[in-house]
Short mmCIF file of C-alpha atoms in Angstrom, two decimals:
data_model
loop_
_atom_site.label_atom_id
_atom_site.label_comp_id
_atom_site.label_asym_id
_atom_site.label_seq_id
_atom_site.Cartn_x
_atom_site.Cartn_y
_atom_site.Cartn_z
CA UNK A 1 0.18 -0.09 0.06
CA UNK A 2 0.94 3.66 -0.40
CA UNK A 3 1.97 6.03 1.90
CA UNK A 4 -0.96 8.50 2.50
CA UNK A 5 1.58 11.71 2.49
CA UNK A 6 1.12 9.93 -1.16
CA UNK A 7 -2.72 9.06 -1.61
CA UNK A 8 -5.05 11.65 -3.23
CA UNK A 9 -7.73 11.85 -0.70
CA UNK A 10 -9.81 12.68 -3.55
CA UNK A 11 -10.26 9.40 -4.43
CA UNK A 12 -11.97 8.32 -1.62
CA UNK A 13 -15.32 7.57 -0.09
CA UNK A 14 -13.57 6.43 3.73
CA UNK A 15 -11.30 6.79 5.86
CA UNK A 16 -10.28 4.03 8.05
CA UNK A 17 -7.68 4.50 11.02
CA UNK A 18 -6.66 0.54 12.42
CA UNK A 19 -5.55 0.29 16.45
CA UNK A 20 -2.46 -0.89 18.58
CA UNK A 21 -0.46 1.20 21.14
CA UNK A 22 2.02 2.32 17.99
CA UNK A 23 -0.28 4.56 16.66
CA UNK A 24 -0.81 6.52 19.63
CA UNK A 25 2.66 7.58 18.73
CA UNK A 26 2.26 8.12 15.10
CA UNK A 27 -1.27 9.25 14.38
CA UNK A 28 -2.29 12.47 16.60
CA UNK A 29 0.24 14.57 14.60
CA UNK A 30 0.79 13.21 10.93
CA UNK A 31 -0.22 16.13 8.96
CA UNK A 32 -1.05 13.82 5.95
CA UNK A 33 -3.45 12.07 7.88
CA UNK A 34 -5.20 15.34 9.23
CA UNK A 35 -5.22 16.31 5.56
CA UNK A 36 -6.38 13.44 4.49
CA UNK A 37 -9.59 13.53 7.24
CA UNK A 38 -10.55 17.02 7.11
CA UNK A 39 -10.76 16.43 3.31
CA UNK A 40 -12.80 12.61 3.11
CA UNK A 41 -14.97 14.84 5.89
CA UNK A 42 -16.34 18.19 3.75
CA UNK A 43 -17.00 15.91 0.46
CA UNK A 44 -19.00 13.66 2.71
CA UNK A 45 -16.88 10.85 3.13
CA UNK A 46 -16.79 8.84 6.05
CA UNK A 47 -14.08 8.53 9.00
CA UNK A 48 -13.67 5.87 11.25
CA UNK A 49 -11.13 4.54 13.46
CA UNK A 50 -11.58 1.51 15.98
CA UNK A 51 -8.97 1.22 18.88
CA UNK A 52 -5.81 3.22 19.94
CA UNK A 53 -6.45 4.45 15.78
CA UNK A 54 -9.70 6.70 17.27
CA UNK A 55 -6.18 8.65 17.95
CA UNK A 56 -5.86 9.25 14.66
CA UNK A 57 -8.69 11.69 15.37
CA UNK A 58 -7.04 13.71 16.82
CA UNK A 59 -5.52 17.12 16.45
CA UNK A 60 -7.81 17.28 13.35
CA UNK A 61 -9.58 20.83 13.07
CA UNK A 62 -12.18 21.97 10.64
CA UNK A 63 -11.83 25.20 8.50
CA UNK A 64 -13.47 27.31 12.04
CA UNK A 65 -9.85 26.08 13.58
CA UNK A 66 -12.04 23.80 15.89
CA UNK A 67 -11.43 19.95 16.51
CA UNK A 68 -13.10 17.65 14.39
CA UNK A 69 -14.51 15.70 17.13
CA UNK A 70 -15.62 18.54 18.92
CA UNK A 71 -19.37 17.76 20.67
CA UNK A 72 -19.10 14.64 17.89
CA UNK A 73 -20.28 11.07 20.07
CA UNK A 74 -16.97 9.36 20.38
CA UNK A 75 -15.59 5.53 21.80
CA UNK A 76 -12.21 4.71 22.23
CA UNK A 77 -10.05 2.25 24.27
CA UNK A 78 -11.26 3.04 27.67
CA UNK A 79 -8.82 4.04 30.60
CA UNK A 80 -10.53 0.97 32.32
CA UNK A 81 -9.35 -1.24 29.88
CA UNK A 82 -5.51 -0.05 29.50
CA UNK A 83 -5.48 -0.64 33.27
CA UNK A 84 -6.52 -4.03 32.09
CA UNK A 85 -4.47 -4.44 29.58
CA UNK A 86 -1.46 -3.61 32.09
CA UNK A 87 -0.38 -0.89 29.62
CA UNK A 88 -0.62 2.63 31.33
CA UNK A 89 2.93 2.48 31.96
CA UNK A 90 3.54 2.38 28.50
CA UNK A 91 1.61 4.99 26.50
CA UNK A 92 1.57 8.82 26.02
CA UNK A 93 -1.31 9.28 27.28
CA UNK A 94 -4.73 8.05 28.16
CA UNK A 95 -6.55 7.86 24.93
CA UNK A 96 -10.29 8.39 26.57
CA UNK A 97 -9.34 11.27 28.78
CA UNK A 98 -7.76 12.84 25.99
CA UNK A 99 -10.68 13.10 23.68
CA UNK A 100 -12.98 14.39 26.19
CA UNK A 101 -10.08 17.47 26.41
CA UNK A 102 -10.72 17.97 23.05
CA UNK A 103 -14.22 17.90 23.72
CA UNK A 104 -15.50 14.61 21.86
CA UNK A 105 -18.45 13.09 24.13
CA UNK A 106 -17.66 10.26 25.50
CA UNK A 107 -19.13 7.09 25.63
CA UNK A 108 -17.97 3.24 26.34
CA UNK A 109 -19.53 0.06 27.28
CA UNK A 110 -20.50 -0.59 30.11
CA UNK A 111 -18.42 -4.02 30.45
CA UNK A 112 -14.17 -3.79 29.25
CA UNK A 113 -14.08 -5.50 26.19
CA UNK A 114 -16.94 -5.81 24.60
CA UNK A 115 -17.69 -4.67 21.47
CA UNK A 116 -19.09 -1.34 21.02
CA UNK A 117 -19.69 1.65 17.94
CA UNK A 118 -20.84 4.30 18.56
CA UNK A 119 -21.82 6.46 15.29
CA UNK A 120 -21.72 10.63 14.77
CA UNK A 121 -22.81 11.73 10.98
CA UNK A 122 -19.64 10.36 8.97
CA UNK A 123 -18.07 9.47 11.58
CA UNK A 124 -17.91 5.84 13.07
CA UNK A 125 -15.81 5.13 16.14
CA UNK A 126 -15.41 1.56 18.13
CA UNK A 127 -13.57 0.68 21.92
CA UNK A 128 -11.37 -2.23 20.98
CA UNK A 129 -10.46 -4.74 19.15
CA UNK A 130 -13.59 -6.65 19.91
CA UNK A 131 -15.07 -3.80 17.93
CA UNK A 132 -13.39 -3.75 14.86
CA UNK A 133 -16.08 -6.27 12.74
CA UNK A 134 -18.37 -4.27 13.71
CA UNK A 135 -16.91 -0.66 12.54
CA UNK A 136 -16.44 -2.15 8.68
CA UNK A 137 -19.84 -3.85 8.17
CA UNK A 138 -21.08 0.24 9.72
CA UNK A 139 -19.13 1.86 7.59
CA UNK A 140 -19.60 -0.08 4.54
CA UNK A 141 -23.62 0.41 5.25
CA UNK A 142 -23.21 4.15 5.71
CA UNK A 143 -21.54 3.81 1.59
CA UNK A 144 -23.90 1.76 0.16
#
């Protein structure tokens, strides 16, 4: 696959960010990813992510200078799941907390590691790895 820096976002109807702890270091400040998100979102496309991949939605600002996720219903790997996975010491920030700082209306499953998908308009997010299939099915449905 080609790097996002070489992709023409205008040719895509959706963008998807996968999870894993490493993306918390790579996604939040990736300018090429932010540009692609904004371009796809502005043309009515679907912006989607699962688990830690939601970090790709952090720091994305719209043309008015507001965070894209401000006042949007969003889910992502919860603080409790991070604790239960024994990864609190390796992550650069708590994803749940940072989503809230940027204005997201964070939602999570009451039972950790259960599938949960949240849809807010064109944004589709899944809480944890168990949510990946549901995110994919939801994006497919929105695109059809």
